Coordinates of C-alpha atoms in Angstrom, one line a residue:
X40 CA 0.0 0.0 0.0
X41 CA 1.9 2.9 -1.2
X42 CA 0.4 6.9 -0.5
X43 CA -0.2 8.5 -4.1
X44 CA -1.8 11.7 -5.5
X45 CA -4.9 11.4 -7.5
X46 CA -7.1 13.8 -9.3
X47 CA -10.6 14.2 -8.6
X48 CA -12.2 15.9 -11.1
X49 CA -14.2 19.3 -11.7
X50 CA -13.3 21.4 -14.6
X51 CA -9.8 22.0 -14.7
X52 CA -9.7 23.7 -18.1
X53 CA -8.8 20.6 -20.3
X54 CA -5.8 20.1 -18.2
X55 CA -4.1 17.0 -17.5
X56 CA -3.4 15.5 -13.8
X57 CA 0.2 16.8 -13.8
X58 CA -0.6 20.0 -15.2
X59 CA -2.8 21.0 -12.2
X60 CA -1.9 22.2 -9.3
X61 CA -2.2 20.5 -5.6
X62 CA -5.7 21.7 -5.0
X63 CA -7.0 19.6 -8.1
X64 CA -5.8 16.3 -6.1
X65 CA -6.9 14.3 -3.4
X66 CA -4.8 12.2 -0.8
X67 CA -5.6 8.2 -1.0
X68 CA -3.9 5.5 0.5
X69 CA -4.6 2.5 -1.9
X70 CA -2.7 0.4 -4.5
X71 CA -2.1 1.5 -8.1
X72 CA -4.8 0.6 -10.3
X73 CA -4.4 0.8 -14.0
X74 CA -6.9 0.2 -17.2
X75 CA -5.7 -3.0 -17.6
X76 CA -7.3 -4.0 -14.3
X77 CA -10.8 -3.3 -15.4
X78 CA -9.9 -5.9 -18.5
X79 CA -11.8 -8.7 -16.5
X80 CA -15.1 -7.2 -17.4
X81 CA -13.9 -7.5 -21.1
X82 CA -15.9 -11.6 -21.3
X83 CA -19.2 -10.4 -20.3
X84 CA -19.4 -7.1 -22.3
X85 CA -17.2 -7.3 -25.5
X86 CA -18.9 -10.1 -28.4
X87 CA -15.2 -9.4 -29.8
X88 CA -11.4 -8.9 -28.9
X89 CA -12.0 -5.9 -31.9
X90 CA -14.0 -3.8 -29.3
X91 CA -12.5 -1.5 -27.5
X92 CA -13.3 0.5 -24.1
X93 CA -13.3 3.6 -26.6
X94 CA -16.1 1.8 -28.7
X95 CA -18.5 1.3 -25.7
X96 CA -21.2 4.0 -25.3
X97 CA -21.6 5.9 -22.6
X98 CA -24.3 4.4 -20.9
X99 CA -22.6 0.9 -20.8
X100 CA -19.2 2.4 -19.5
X101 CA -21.6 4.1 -16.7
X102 CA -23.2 0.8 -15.2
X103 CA -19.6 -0.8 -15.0
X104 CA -18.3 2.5 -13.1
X105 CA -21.4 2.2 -10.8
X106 CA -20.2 -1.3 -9.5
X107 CA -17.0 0.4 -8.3
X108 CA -16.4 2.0 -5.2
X109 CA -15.4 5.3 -4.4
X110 CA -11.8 4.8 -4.2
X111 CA -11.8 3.3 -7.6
X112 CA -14.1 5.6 -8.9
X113 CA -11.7 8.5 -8.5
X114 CA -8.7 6.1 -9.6
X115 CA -10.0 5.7 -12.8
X116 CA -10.5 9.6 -13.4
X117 CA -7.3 9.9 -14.4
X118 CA -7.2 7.2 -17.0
X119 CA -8.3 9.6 -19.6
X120 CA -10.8 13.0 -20.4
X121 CA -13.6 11.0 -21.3
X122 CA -13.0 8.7 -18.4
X123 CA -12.8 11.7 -16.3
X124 CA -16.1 13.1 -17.4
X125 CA -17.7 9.4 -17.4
X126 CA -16.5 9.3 -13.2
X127 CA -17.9 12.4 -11.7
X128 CA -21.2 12.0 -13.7
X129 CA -24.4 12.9 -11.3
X130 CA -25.7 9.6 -11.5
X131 CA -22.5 8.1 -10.1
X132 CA -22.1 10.6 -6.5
X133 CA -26.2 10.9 -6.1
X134 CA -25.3 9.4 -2.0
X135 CA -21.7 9.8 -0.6
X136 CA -19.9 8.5 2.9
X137 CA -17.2 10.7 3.7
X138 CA -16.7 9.8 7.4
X139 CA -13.6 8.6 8.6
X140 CA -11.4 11.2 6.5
X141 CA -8.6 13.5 7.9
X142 CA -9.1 16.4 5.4
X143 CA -12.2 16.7 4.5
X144 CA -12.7 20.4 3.3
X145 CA -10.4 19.4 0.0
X146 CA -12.7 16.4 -0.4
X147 CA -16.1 17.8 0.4
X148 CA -15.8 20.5 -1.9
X149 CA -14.9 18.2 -4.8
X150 CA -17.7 15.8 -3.6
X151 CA -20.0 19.3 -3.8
X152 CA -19.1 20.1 -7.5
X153 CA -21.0 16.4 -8.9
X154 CA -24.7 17.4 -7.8
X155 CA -24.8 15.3 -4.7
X156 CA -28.1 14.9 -2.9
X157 CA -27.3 12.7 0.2
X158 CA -24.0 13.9 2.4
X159 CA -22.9 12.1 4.8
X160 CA -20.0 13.7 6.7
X161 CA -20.3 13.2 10.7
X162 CA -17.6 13.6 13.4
X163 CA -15.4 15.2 10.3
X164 CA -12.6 17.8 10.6
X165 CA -13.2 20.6 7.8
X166 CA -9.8 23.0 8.3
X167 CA -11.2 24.8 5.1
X168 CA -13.6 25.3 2.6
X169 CA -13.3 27.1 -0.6
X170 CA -16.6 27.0 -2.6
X171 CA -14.9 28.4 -5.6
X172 CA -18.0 27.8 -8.2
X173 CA -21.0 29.4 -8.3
X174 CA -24.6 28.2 -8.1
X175 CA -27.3 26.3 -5.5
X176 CA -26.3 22.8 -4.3
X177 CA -28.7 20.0 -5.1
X178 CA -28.1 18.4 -1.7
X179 CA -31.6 16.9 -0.3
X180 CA -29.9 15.2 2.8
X181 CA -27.3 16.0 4.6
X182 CA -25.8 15.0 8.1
X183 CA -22.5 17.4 9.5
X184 CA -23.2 16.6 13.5
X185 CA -20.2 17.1 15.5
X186 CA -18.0 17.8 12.8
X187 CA -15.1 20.3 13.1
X188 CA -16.3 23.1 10.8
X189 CA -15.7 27.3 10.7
X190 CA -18.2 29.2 11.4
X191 CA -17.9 31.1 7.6
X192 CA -17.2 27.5 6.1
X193 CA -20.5 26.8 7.2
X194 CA -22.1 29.4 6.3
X195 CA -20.8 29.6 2.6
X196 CA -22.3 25.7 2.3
X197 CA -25.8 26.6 4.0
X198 CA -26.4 29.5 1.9
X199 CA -26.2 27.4 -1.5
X200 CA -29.1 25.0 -0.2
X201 CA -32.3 25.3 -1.3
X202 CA -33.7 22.1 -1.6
X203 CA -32.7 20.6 1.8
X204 CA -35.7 18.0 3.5
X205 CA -33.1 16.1 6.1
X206 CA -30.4 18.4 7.9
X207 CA -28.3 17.1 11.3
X208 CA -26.2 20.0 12.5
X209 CA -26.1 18.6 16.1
X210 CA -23.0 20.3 18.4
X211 CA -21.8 22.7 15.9
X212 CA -21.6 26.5 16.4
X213 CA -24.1 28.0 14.0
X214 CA -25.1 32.0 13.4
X215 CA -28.1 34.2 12.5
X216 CA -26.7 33.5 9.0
X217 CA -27.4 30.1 8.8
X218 CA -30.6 30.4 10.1
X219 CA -31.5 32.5 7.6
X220 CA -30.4 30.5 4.9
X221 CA -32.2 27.6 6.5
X222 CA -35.4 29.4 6.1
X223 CA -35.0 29.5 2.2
X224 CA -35.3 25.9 2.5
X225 CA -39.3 25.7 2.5
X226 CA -39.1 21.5 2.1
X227 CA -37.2 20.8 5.4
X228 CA -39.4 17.9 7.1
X229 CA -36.5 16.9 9.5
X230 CA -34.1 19.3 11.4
X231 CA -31.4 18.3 14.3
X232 CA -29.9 21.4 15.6
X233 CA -29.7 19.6 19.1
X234 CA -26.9 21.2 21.1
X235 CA -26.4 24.2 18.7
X236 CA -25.1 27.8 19.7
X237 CA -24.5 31.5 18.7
X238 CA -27.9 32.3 17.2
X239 CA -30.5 34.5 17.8
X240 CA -34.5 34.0 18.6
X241 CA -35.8 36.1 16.6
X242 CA -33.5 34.8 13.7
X243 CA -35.0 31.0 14.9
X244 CA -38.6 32.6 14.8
X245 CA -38.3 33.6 11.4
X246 CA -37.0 30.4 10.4
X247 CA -39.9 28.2 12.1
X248 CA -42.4 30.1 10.7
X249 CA -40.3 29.8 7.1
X250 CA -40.0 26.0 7.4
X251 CA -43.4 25.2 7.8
X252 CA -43.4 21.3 6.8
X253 CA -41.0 20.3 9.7
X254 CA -42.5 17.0 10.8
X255 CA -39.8 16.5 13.5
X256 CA -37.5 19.0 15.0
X257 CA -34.9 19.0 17.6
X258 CA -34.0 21.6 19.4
X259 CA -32.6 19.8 22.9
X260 CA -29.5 21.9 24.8
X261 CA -29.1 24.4 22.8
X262 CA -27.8 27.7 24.3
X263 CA -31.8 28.9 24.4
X264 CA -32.8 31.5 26.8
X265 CA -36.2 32.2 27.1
X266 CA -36.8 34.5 23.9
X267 CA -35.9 31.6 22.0
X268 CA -38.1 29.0 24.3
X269 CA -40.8 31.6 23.3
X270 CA -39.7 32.0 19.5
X271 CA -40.2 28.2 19.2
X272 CA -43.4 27.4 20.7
X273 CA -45.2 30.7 19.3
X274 CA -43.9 29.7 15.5
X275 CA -44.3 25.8 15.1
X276 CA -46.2 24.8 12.3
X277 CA -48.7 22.4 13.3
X278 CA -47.1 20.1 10.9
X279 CA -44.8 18.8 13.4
X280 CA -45.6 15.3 15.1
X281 CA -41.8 14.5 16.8
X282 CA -40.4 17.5 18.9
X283 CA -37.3 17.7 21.3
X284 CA -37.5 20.1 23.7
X285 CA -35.3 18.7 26.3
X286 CA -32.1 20.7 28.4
X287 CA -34.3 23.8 29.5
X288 CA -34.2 23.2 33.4
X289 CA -35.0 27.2 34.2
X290 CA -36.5 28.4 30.6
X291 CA -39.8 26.1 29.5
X292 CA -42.6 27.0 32.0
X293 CA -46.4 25.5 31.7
X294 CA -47.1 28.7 29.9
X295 CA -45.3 27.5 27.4
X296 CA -46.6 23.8 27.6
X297 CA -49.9 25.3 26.5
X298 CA -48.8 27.4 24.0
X299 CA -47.2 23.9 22.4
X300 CA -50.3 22.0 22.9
X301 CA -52.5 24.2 21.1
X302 CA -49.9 24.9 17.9
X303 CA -49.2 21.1 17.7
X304 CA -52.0 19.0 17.6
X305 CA -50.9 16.4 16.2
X306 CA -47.5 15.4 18.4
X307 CA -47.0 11.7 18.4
X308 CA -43.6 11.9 20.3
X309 CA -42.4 15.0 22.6
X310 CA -39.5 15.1 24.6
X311 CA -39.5 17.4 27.5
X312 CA -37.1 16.0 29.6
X313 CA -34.7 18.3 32.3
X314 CA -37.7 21.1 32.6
X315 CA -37.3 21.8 36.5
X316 CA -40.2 24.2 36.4
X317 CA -42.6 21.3 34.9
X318 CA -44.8 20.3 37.9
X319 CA -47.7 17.6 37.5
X320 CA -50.1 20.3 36.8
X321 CA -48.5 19.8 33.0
X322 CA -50.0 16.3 32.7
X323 CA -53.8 17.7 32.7
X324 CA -52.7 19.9 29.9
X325 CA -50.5 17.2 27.7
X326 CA -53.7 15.1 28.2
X327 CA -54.6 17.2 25.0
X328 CA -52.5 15.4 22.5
X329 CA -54.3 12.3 21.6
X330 CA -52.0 11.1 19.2
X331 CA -49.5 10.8 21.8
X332 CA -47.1 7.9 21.4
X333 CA -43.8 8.4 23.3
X334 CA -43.4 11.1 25.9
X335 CA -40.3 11.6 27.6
X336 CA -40.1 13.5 30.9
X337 CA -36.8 12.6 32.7
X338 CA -35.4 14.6 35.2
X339 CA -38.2 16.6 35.9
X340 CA -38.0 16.2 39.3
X341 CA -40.5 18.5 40.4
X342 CA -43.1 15.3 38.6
X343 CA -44.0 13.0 41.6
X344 CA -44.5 9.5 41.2
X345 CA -47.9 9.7 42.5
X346 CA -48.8 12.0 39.2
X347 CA -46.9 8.9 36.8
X348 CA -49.6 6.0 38.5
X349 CA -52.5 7.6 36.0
X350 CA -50.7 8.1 32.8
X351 CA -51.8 5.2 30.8
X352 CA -55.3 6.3 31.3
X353 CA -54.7 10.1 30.9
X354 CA -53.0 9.1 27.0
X355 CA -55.3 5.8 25.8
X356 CA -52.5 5.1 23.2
X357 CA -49.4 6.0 24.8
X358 CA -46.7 2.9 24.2
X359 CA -43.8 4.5 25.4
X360 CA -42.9 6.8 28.8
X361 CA -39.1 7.9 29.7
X362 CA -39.2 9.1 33.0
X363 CA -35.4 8.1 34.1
X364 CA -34.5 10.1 37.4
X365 CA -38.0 10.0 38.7
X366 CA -38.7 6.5 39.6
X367 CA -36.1 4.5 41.7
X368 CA -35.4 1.0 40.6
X369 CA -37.2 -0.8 43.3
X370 CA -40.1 1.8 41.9
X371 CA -40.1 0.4 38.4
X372 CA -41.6 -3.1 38.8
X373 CA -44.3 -1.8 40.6
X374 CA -45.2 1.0 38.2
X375 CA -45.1 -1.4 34.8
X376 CA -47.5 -3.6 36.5
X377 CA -49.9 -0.9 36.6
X378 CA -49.4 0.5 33.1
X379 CA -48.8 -3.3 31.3
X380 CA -49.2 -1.6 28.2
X381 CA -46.4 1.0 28.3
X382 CA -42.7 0.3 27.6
X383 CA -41.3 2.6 30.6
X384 CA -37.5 3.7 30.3
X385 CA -36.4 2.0 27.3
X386 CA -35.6 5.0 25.4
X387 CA -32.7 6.5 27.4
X388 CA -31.7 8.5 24.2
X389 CA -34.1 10.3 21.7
X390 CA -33.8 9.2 17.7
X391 CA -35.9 12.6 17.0
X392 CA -34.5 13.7 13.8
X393 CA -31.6 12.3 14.2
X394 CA -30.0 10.8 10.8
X395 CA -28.5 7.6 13.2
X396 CA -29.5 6.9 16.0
X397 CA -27.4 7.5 19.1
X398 CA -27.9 3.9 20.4
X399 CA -26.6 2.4 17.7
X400 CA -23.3 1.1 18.5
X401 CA -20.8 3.5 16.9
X402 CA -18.5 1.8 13.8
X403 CA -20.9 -1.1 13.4
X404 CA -22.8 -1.6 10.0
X405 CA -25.6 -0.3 11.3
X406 CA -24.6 3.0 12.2
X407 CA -22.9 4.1 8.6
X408 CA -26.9 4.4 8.1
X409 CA -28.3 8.0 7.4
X410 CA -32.5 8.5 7.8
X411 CA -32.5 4.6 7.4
X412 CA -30.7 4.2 4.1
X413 CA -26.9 3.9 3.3
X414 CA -25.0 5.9 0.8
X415 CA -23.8 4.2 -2.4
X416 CA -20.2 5.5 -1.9
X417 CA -18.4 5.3 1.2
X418 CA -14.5 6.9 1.7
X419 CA -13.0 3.3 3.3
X420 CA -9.9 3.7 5.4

């Protein structure tokens, strides 16, 4: 295994691999691959030893670079010009992997240029990111939580989507910027900004009130005060039916409960864990939400467990209750028996709009997943 440069392509003018520069490339650890290593499709494609790659049409040359992964994908780039183009066509990078890479910003804008729609790029250190062309993204899904990204870099990527319906930010400092380019994006029906900073309520109200086909939303532990408490519960669509608002121990109130309840019929699962000020008196007015499934109230300790012994009958179709910190284990028994029907404290963390879930053991199969489907290429180390 030997470290060698290799092109990834964009328009570089008609230039050769050696006649560009350092930013055309891309780092790869692999072995070298040549043409003649693709010969072994040669007995099921070519009726004749006369036919040559050249002679195939496009199409054909396409399905044998779609069985390739992405390694070898950008190997063969360099081959030739009409290889290049044939490598980096859109129907090749529709769903790319790019987690596990060292220097991502070189890659990711690269990746950028083919028309992606699904981005996978978690736990990723992006030192830079230099957006050079002009022109909206086509990106439809895209997951960056806890990734190492500036601020600007961020910003610059944000402000070219237009047509995003999936979007994990989760841990990363943000700005009244990218909320405001997140408003442009009028499809978003999942958005994970759990644990977000540095943006403004009123930039988060306009937003909401933008975005009105969220279906599930989390906002858990983000630096929120209560303007922004306020800005979200006053400006959720009624569309949304999975809601995070867990982490605000001194800034949620009952008020506010109310104001939820009404905007947001239709909640199926609602996550209000670590609200101190929540009392029992919040119950009577949750009660409201008949289509609730899974409600999470952890940690709020001022919630007795006395108040817990009528829930099943208070929500006819609950199946799931999280109330970790408010029952001790010699409790629990005693409490199933009277709610049979009610898984209690199996969730201990939330899946709301989160592209993987955070149970999932991390570096299995499973958990290379993003909204339940994998992408076609994947950066292997």
């Amino acid at each position: 295994m030997t470290a060698i440069n290799l092109f990834l392509a964009g328009d570089q003018g008609g230039k050769t691999p050696h006649q560009v520069g350092g930013d055309g490339f891309l780092r790869f650890k692999m072995r070298t691959f040549t043409c003649d290593q693709l010969n072994f499709f040669s007995p099921f494609l070519l009726p004749s030893a006369d036919i040559s790659w050249d002679q195939l049409p496009d199409e054909v040359v396409l399905r044998i670079f779609f069985c390739l992964p992405l390694q070898d994908l950008v190997r063969i780039s360099v081959v030739c010009k009409r290889w290049q183009r044939l490598a980096f066509d859109e129907s090749l990078w529709h769903s790319v992997d790019l987690e596990g890479m060292t220097h991502t910003g070189l890659a990711l804008q690269q990746v950028l240029r083919t028309g992606i729609r699904r981005l996978r790029c978690p736990r990723s250190f992006v030192e830079e990111l230099h957006l050079t062309y002009r022109g909206s993204l086509q990106v439809v899904q895209m997951d960056l939580s806890n990734s190492v990204i500036p601020t600007l870099a961020l910003e610059d990527l944000i402000c070219r989507c237009r047509l995003l319906e999936c979007l994990s930010l989760e841990g990363l400092q943000l700005s009244d910027t990218i909320i405001s380019c997140l408003a442009k994006n009028t499809r978003l029906q999942e958005l994970n900004l759990s644990g977000c900073s540095a943006f403004s309520a009123p930039a988060l109200a306009r937003m909401l009130k933008s975005c009105s086909r969220i279906q599930q939303l989390n906002l858990s532990w983000c630096t929120f005060d209560n303007n922004h408490i306020k800005s979200v519960v006053d400006n959720l669509s009624s569309s949304v039916t999975h809601l995070n608002l867990s982490g605000y121990r001194e800034s949620l109130t009952l008020n506010d409960v109310k104001v939820l309840v009404e905007k947001c019929p239709q909640i199926k699962t609602l996550d209000l864990s670590d609200s101190t000020l929540l009392t029992a008196d919040c119950l009577p007015v949750l009660k409201q939400l008949k289509n609730l499934l899974h409600l999470s109230l952890s940690r709020c300790y001022h919630i007795h467990l006395a108040a817990l012994t009528d829930v099943d009958k208070m929500f006819p179709v609950l199946s799931q209750l999280d109330v970790f910190g408010l029952v001790q284990d010699s409790q629990l028994p005693s409490l199933k028996k009277g709610m049979p029907h009610v898984s209690i404290n199996s969730r201990p963390f939330s899946t709301i709009a989160r592209p993987t879930p955070a149970s999932r053991f991390v570096g299995s199969t499973s958990d290379r997943t993003m909204w339940n489907k994998k992408c076609r290429l994947r950066f292997g180390l």
